[in-house]
Coordinates of C-alpha atoms and ligand atoms in Angstrom, one line a residue:
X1 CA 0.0 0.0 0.0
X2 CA 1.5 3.4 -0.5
X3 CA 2.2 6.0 1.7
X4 CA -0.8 7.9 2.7
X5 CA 1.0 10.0 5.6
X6 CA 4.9 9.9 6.6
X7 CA 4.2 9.2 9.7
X8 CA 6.3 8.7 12.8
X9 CA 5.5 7.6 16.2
X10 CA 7.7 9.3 19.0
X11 CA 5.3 9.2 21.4
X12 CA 4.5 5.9 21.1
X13 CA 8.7 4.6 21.0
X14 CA 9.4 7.4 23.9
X15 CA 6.8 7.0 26.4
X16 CA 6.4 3.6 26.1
X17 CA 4.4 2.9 29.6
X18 CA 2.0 5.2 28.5
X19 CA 0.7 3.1 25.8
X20 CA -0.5 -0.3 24.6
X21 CA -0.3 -1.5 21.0
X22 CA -3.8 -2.2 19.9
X23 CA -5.7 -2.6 16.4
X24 CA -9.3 -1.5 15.6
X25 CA -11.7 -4.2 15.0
X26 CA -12.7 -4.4 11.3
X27 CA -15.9 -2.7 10.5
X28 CA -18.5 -4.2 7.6
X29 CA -19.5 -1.9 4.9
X30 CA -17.1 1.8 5.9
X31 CA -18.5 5.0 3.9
X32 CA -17.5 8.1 3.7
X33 CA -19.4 11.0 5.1
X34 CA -17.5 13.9 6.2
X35 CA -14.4 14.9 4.5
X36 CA -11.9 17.9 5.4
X37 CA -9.8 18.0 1.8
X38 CA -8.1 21.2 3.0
X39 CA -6.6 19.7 6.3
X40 CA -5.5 16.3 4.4
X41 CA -3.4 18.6 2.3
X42 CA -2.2 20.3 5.3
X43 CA -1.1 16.8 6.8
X44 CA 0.8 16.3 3.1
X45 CA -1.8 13.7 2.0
X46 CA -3.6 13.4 -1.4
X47 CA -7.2 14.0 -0.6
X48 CA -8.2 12.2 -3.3
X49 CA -6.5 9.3 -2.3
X50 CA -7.8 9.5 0.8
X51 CA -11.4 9.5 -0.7
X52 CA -10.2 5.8 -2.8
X53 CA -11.8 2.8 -1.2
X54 CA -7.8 1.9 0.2
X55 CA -8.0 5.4 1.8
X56 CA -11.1 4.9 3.7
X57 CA -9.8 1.8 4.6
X58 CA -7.5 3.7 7.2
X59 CA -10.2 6.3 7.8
X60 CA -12.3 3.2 9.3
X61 CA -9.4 0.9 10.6
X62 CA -9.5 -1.3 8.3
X63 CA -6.2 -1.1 7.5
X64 CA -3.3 0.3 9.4
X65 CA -1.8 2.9 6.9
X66 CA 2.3 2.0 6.1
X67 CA 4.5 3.8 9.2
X68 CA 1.4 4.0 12.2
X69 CA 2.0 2.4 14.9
X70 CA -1.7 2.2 16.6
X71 CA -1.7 2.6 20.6
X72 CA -4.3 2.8 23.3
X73 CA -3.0 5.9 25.4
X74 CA -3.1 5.7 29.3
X75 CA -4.6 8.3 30.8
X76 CA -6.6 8.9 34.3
X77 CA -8.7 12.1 35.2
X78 CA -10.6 14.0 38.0
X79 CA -14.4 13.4 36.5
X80 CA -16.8 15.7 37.8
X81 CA -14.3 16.4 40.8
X82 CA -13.7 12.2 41.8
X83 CA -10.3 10.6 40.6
X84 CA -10.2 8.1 38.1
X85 CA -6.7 6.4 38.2
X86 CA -7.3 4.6 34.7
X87 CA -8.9 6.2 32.2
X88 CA -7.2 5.7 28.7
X89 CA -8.5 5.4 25.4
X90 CA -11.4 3.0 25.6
X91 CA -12.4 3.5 22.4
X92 CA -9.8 5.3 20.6
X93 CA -6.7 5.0 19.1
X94 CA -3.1 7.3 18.2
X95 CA -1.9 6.1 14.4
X96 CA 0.7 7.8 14.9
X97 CA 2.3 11.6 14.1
X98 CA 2.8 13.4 10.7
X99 CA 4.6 16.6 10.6
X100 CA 2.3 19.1 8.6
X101 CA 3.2 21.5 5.3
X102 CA 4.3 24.2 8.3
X103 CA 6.5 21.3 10.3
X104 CA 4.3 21.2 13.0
X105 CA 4.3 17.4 14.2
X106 CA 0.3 16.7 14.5
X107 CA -1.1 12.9 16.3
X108 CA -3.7 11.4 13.8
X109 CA -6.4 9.7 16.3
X110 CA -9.2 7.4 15.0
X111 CA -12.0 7.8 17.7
X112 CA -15.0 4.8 17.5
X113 CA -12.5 2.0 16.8
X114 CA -13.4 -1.1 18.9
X115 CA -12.7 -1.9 22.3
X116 CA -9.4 -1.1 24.1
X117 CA -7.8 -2.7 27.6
X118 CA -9.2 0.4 28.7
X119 CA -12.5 0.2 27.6
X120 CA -14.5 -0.9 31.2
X121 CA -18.1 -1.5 30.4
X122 CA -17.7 0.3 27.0
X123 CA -18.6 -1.2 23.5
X124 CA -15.5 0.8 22.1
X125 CA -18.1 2.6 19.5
X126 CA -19.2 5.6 18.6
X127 CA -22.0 6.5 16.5
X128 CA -22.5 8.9 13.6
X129 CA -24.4 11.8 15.4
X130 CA -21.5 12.2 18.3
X131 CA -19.2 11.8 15.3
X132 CA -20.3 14.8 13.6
X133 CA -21.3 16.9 16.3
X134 CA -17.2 16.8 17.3
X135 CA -16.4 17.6 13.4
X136 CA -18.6 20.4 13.2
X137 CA -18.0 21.8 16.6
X138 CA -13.9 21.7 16.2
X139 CA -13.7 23.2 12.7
X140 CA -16.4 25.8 13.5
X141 CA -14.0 26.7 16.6
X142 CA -10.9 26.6 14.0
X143 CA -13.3 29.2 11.2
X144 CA -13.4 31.2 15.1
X145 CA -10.3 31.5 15.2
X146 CA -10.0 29.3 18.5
X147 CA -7.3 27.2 19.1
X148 CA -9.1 23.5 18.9
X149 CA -7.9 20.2 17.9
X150 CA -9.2 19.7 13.9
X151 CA -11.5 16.7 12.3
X152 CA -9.9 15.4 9.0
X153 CA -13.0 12.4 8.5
X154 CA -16.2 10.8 9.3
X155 CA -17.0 7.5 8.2
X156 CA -20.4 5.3 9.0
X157 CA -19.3 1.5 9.3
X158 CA -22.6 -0.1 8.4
X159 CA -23.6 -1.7 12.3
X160 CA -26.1 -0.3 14.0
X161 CA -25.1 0.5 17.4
X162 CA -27.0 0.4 21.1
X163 CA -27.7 3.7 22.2
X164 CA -30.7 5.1 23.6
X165 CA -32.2 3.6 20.4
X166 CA -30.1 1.8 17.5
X167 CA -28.0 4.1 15.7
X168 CA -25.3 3.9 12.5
X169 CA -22.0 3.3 14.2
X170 CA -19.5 5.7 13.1
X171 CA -15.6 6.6 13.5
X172 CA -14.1 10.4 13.4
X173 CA -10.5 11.2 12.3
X174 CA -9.4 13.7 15.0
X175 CA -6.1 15.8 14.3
X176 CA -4.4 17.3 17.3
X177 CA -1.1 19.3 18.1
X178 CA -1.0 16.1 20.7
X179 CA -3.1 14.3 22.8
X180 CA -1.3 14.8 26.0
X181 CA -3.8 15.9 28.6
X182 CA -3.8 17.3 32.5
X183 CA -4.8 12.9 33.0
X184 CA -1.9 12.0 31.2
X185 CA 0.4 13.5 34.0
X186 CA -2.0 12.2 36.4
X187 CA -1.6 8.7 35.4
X188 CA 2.0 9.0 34.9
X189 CA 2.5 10.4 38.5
X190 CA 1.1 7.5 40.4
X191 CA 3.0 5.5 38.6
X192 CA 5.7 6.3 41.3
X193 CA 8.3 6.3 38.6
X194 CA 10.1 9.9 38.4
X195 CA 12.2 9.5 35.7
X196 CA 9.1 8.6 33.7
X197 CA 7.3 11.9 34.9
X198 CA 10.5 13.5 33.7
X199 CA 10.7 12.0 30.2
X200 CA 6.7 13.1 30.3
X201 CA 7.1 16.4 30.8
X202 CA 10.8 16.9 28.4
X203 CA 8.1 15.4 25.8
X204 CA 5.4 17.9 26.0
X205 CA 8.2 20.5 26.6
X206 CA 9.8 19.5 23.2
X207 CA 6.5 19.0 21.8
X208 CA 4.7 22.7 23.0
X209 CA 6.7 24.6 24.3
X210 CA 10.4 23.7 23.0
X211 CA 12.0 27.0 23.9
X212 CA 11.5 26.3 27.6
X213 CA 14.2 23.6 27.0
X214 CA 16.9 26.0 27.5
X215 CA 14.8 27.5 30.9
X216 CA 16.7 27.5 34.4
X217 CA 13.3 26.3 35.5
X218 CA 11.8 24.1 32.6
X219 CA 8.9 22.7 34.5
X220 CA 8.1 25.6 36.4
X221 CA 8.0 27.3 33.4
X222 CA 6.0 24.4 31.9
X223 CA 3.3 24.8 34.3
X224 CA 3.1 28.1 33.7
X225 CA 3.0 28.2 29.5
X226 CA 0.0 25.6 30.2
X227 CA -2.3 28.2 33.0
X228 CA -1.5 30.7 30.0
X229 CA -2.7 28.6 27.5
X230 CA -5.6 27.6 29.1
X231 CA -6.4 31.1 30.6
X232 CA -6.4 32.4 26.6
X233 CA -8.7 29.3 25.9
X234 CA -10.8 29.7 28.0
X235 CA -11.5 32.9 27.7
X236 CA -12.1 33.1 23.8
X237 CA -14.6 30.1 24.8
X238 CA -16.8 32.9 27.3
X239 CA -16.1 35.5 24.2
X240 CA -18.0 33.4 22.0
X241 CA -20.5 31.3 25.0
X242 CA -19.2 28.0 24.3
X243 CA -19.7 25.7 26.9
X244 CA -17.6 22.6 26.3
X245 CA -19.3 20.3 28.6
X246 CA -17.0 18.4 29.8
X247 CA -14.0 19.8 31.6
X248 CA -12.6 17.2 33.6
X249 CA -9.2 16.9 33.6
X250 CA -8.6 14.3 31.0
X251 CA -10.2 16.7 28.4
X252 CA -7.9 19.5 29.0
X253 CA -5.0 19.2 26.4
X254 CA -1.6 20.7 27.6
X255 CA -1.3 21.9 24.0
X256 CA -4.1 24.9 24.5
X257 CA -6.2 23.5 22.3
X258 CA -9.7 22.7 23.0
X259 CA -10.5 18.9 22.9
X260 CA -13.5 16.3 23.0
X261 CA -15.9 18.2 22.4
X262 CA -18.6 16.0 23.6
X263 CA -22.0 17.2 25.0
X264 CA -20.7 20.9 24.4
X265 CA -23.1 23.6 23.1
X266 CA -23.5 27.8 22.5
X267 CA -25.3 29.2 24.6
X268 CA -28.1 31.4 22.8
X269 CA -29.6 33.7 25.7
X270 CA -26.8 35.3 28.2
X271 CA -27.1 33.5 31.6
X272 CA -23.7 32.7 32.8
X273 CA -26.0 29.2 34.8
X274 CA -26.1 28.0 31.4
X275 CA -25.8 23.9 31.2
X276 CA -26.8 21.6 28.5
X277 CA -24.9 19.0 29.5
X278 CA -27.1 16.2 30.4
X279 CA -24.5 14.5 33.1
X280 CA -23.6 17.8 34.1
X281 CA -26.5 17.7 37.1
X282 CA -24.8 20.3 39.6
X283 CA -23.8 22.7 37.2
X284 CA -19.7 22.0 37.8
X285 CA -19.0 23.1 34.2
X286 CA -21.6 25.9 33.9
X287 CA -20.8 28.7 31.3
X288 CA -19.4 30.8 34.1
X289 CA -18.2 28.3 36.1
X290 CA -15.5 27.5 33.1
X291 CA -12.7 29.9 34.5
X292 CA -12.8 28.5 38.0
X293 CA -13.4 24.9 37.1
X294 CA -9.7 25.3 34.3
X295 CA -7.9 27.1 37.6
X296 CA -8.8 23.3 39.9
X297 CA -7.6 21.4 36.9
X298 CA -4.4 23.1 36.5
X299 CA -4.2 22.8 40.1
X300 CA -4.4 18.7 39.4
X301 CA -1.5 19.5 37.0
X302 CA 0.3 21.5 38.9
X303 CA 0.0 18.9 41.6
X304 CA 2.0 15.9 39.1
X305 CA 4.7 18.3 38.6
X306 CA 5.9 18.9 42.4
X307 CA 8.4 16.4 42.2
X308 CA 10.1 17.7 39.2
X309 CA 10.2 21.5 40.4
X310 CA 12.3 20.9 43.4
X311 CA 13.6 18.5 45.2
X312 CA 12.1 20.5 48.2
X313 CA 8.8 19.6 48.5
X314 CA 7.8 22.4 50.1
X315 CA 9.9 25.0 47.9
X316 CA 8.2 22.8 44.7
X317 CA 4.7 23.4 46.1
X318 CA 5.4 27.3 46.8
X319 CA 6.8 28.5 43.6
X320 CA 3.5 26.2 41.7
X321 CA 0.3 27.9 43.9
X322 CA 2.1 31.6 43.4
X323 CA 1.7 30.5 39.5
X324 CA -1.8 29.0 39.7
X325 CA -2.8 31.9 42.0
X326 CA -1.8 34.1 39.2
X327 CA -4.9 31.8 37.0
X328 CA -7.6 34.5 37.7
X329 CA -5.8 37.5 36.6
X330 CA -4.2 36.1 33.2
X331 CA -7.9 35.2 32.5
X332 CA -9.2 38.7 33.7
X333 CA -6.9 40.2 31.3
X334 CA -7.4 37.9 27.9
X335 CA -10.7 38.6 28.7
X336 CA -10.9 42.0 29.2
X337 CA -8.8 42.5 26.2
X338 CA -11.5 40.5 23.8
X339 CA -14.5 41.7 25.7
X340 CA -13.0 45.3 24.5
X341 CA -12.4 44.2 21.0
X342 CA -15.7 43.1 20.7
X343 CA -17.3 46.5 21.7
X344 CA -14.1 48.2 19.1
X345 CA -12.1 48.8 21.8
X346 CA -8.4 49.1 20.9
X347 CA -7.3 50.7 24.2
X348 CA -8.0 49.8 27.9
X349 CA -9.1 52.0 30.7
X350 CA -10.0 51.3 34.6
X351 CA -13.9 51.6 33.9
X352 CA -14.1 49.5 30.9
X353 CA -14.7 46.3 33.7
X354 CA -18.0 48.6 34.3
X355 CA -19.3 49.0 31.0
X356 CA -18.5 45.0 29.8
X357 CA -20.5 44.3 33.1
X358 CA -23.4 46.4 32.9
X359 CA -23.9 45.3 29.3
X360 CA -23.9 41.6 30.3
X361 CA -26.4 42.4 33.1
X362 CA -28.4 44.1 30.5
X363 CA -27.8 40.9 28.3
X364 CA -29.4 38.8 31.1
X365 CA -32.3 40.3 31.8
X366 CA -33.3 40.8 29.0
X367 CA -32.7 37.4 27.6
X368 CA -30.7 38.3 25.0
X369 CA -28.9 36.5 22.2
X370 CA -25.2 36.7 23.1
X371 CA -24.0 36.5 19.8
X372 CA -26.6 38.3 17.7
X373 CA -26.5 41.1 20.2
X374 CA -22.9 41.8 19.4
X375 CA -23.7 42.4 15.8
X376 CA -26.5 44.8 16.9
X377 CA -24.2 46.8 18.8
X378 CA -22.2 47.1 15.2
X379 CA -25.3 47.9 13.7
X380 CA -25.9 50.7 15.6
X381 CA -22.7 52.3 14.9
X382 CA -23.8 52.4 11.4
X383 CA -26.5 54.3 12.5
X384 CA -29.6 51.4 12.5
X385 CA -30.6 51.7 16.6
X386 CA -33.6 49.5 15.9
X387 CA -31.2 46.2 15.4
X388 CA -30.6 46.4 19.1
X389 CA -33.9 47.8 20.0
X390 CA -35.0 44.5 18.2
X391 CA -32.6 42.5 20.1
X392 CA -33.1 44.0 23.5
X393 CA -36.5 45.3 23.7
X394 CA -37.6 48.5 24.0
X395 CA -37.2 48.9 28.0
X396 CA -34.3 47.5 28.5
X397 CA -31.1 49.0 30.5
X398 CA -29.1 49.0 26.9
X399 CA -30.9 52.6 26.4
X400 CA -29.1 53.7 29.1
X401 CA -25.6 51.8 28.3
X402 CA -25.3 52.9 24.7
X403 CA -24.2 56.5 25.2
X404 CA -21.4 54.9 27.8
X405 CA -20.3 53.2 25.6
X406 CA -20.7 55.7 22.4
X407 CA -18.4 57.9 24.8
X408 CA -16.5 55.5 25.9
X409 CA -15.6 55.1 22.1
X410 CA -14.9 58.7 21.2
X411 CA -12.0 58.7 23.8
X412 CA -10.3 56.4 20.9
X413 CA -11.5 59.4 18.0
X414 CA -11.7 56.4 15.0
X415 CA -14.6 56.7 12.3
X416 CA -17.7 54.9 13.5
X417 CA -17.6 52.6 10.6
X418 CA -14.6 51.6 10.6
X419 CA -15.1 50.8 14.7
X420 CA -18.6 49.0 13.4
X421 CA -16.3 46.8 10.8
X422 CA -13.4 45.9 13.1
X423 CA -16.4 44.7 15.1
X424 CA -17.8 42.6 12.6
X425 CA -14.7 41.0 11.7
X426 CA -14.7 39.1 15.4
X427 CA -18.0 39.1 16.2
X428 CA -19.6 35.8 14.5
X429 CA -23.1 35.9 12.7
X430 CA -23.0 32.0 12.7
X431 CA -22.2 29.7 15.6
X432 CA -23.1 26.0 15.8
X433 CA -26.5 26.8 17.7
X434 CA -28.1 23.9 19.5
X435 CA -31.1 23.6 17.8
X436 CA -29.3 23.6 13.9
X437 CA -26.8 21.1 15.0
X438 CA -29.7 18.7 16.5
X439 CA -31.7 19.2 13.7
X440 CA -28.4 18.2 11.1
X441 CA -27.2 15.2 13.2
X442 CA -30.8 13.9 13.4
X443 CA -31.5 14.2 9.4
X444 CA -27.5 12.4 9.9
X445 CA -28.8 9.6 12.0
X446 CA -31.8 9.2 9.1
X447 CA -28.8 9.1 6.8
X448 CA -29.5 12.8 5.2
X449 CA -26.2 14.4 5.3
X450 CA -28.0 17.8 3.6
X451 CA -28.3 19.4 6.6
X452 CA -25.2 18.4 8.1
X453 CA -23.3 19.8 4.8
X454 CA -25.3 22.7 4.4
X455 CA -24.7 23.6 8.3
X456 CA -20.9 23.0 7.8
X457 CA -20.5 25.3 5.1
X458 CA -22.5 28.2 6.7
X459 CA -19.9 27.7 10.3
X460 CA -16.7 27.9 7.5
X461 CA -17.2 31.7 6.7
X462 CA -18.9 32.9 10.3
X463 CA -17.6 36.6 10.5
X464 CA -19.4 37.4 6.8
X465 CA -22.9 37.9 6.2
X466 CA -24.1 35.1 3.7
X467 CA -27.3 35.9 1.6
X468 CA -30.5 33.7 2.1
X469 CA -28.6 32.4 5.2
X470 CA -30.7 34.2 7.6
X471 CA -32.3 31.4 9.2
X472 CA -28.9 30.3 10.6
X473 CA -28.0 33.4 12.2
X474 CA -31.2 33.4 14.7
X475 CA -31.7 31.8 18.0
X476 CA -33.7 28.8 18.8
X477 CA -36.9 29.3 18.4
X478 CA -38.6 30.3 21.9
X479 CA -38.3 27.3 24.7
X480 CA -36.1 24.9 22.4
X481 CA -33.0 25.6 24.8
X482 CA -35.2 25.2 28.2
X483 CA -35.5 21.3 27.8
X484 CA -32.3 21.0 25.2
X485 CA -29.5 18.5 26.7
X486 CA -26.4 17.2 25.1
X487 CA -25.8 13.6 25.5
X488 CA -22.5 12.3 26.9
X489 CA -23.2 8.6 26.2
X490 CA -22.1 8.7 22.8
Ligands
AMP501 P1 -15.2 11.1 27.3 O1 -16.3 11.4 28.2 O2 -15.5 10.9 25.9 O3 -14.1 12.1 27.5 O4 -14.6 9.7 27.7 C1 -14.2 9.4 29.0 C2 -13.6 8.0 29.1 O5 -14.6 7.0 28.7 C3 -12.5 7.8 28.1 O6 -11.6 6.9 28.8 C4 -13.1 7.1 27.0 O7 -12.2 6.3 26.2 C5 -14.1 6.2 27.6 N1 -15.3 5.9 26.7 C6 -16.3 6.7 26.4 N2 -17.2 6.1 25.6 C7 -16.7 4.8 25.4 C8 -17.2 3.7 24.7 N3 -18.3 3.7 24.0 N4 -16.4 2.5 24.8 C9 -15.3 2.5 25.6 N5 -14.8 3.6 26.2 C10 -15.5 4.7 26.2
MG502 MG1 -12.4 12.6 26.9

């Protein structure tokens, strides 16, 4: 078979206690149903090729493509606040590492491929709908502009899987700068084996973060590149009210990137209480609980790296809370600094904290699309008031707001429209809203892929108005968010 990828597998020869070598379990009748042609180039394949029957082959693990060596990763994780020593990949599987066109080295990871020794009660599957959802949702965060991990393929297998009814089993492609996670150090760490902790973190030091090589301090330092990372991701999730869902440790990627995005969801009114998740029950990973919820994972991280920062235990654990105590004001400020640009900010000033709050309030009780009411604010500039008066209502506080912030804007002296189109170019019209998605991985499940295609395009372009695409530009239609949950048991 030729070469689809040049692929090499450092993790898997470095790290070796970290994985297990493990094959997917042939699937019957693979087809393909979701295809990223621009990010097979990037990875230096033929996307053509990759689209022959001997290419979907590998994009169903069927085959295992010349130069992959497919493991099982170990990981464990803090779920929903209780410690899960072994995680892993139950149902997953790391072919292996290609460097991209730009020399990035990027893990190719078939997700839905048969059991693992990690898979507990598990059936090691995944089905189409999940499948999708996680295509759609990275690559609408990578047309964001949001660091994410990226979806190269979907492809049904022909069984019908067990879920809450019978549904078309399916695998996804994934594409990530790695897949080392907060668990990953968790796992290694109670191994009880520094030197493996070491050649752990000199691996994710080489892979993210290679300059810290040369650091007096390189896993201080190490923790703190990852709180900034995260503190920046997290962030542009609350700019754009993304929830992910999820956020226990073994979905939080060292890279920065955001990961697994399983029962995640936009939020369409403002109400930082927001939850969709269906396991999420006491709210852990609320919209605004993200920030805090990140700062008690790091701390987990933080936590596996004590050993390697000093040898004295109490010096180790010092120097790592004075960095994770720093958590709430890198976030403060990434924030603050896109809450701004999202208003056409370009300079900061003490009150702004003020003005962003009083406009969230405002937001909140008035129930208020988050997104669309960004694009109202633009709108006005350009001298329509009723686009917010439509979005807000007539009595709401935003009467009182908008000549605040009109001032606050004529501190910086720039031309309203060009203020209104810096505006628009990071304030979305299209986000993957809840009821579009369900309605497109339903048709999906039926095995109409129209709406799943017609979606996808539409979350490509998100920053530019597209003609006759109104409809996906509009919140859920009253009450579809009040009973809407996201299903973990994918
Ligand atoms: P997630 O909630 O997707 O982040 O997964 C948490 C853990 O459950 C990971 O160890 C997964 O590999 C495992 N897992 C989730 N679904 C399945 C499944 N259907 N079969 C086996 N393992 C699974
Ligand atoms: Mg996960």
């Amino acid at each position: 078979m030729s070469a689809f990828f040049a692929f090499e597998n450092t993790f898997a020869a470095g790290l070796p206690e970290l994985v297990t070598d493990w094959q997917a379990v042939a699937v019957p009748t693979p087809r393909l149903v979701a295809f990223n042609a621009a990010l097979a180039g990037e990875l230096g394949a033929d996307p053509s090729a990759l689209q022959s029957p001997a290419g979907i082959a590998i994009l169903a693990g069927n085959e295992v493509p010349e130069g992959a060596r497919p493991v099982a990763m170990a990981y464990a994780g803090h779920q929903f606040g209780g410690y899960s020593p072994r995680l892993g990949d139950g149902r997953a599987l790391l072919l292996g590492e290609v460097l991209d066109t730009g020399g990035v080295r990027r893990d190719l990871h078939l997700k839905g491929s048969g059991r693992t020794p990690f898979a507990r009660s598990g059936d090691g599957k995944a089905t189409v709908g999940p499948m999708l959802r996680e295509f759609l949702l990275a690559e609408a965060m990578f047309a964001l502009g949001i660091p994410t991990n990226r979806a190269l393929a979907v492809v049904t297998t022909g069984e019908q899987i067990q879920r809450q009814r019978l549904e078309p089993g399916a695998l996804l492609t994934r594409v990530a700068g790695s897949h080392l996670r907060v668990g990953t150090f968790e796992y290694a760490a109670r191994l009880g084996d520094p030197e493996l902790l070491r050649r752990l973190a000199d691996y994710t030091i080489t892979r993210h973060y290679p300059e810290l090589a040369e650091s007096a301090s390189p896993y201080l330092s190490l923790l703190e590149r990852v709180i900034e990372a995260q503190a920046q991701l997290v962030a542009r999730w609350m700019l754009v009210g993304f929830i992910h869902g999820v956020l226990n440790t073994d979905n939080v990627a060292l890279s920065g990137d955001g990961i697994d995005y399983g029962p995640c969801a936009f939020m369409d009114q403002y109400d930082p209480a927001t939850v969709f998740s269906s396991i999420d029950h006491g709210g852990r990973y609320a919209y605004g609980n993200q920030p805090g919820v990140t700062q008690w994972n790091l701390t987990r991280f933080a936590e596996t790296l004590v050993p390697l920062i000093d040898p004295d235990v109490e010096v180790a654990v010092e120097a790592a809370t004075t960095m994770l105590e720093g958590f709430p004001d890198r976030f403060g400020a990434h924030w603050s600094s896109g809450m701004g640009k999202k208003l056409g900010l370009t300079t900061e000033e003490a009150d702004d904290t003020a003005l962003f709050r009083d406009l969230l309030d405002a937001m909140q009780a008035g129930r208020v699309d988050f997104t669309a009411a960004f694009r109202s604010l633009a709108a006005a500039l350009r001298g329509d008031g009723e686009a917010v008066t439509a979005r807000f209502g007539a009595q709401s506080l935003i009467h009182e707001w908008l000549p605040r912030w009109t001032e606050r804007l004529a501190h910086e002296g720039d031309a309203s429209a060009d203020v209104a189109a810096a505006m628009d170019a990071i304030n979305p019209i299209y986000i993957p809203r809840n009821h579009l998605v369900d309605e497109a991985l339903n048709a999906a499940t039926e095995g109409d892929y129209a709406a799943f295609e017609a979606l996808d395009a539409v979350l490509s372009d998100p920053f530019t108005e597209q003609p006759g695409q109104e409809r996906y530009a509009e919140p859920a239609p009253a009450d579809f968010n009040k009973g809407f949950q996201t299903f973990c048991g994918t």
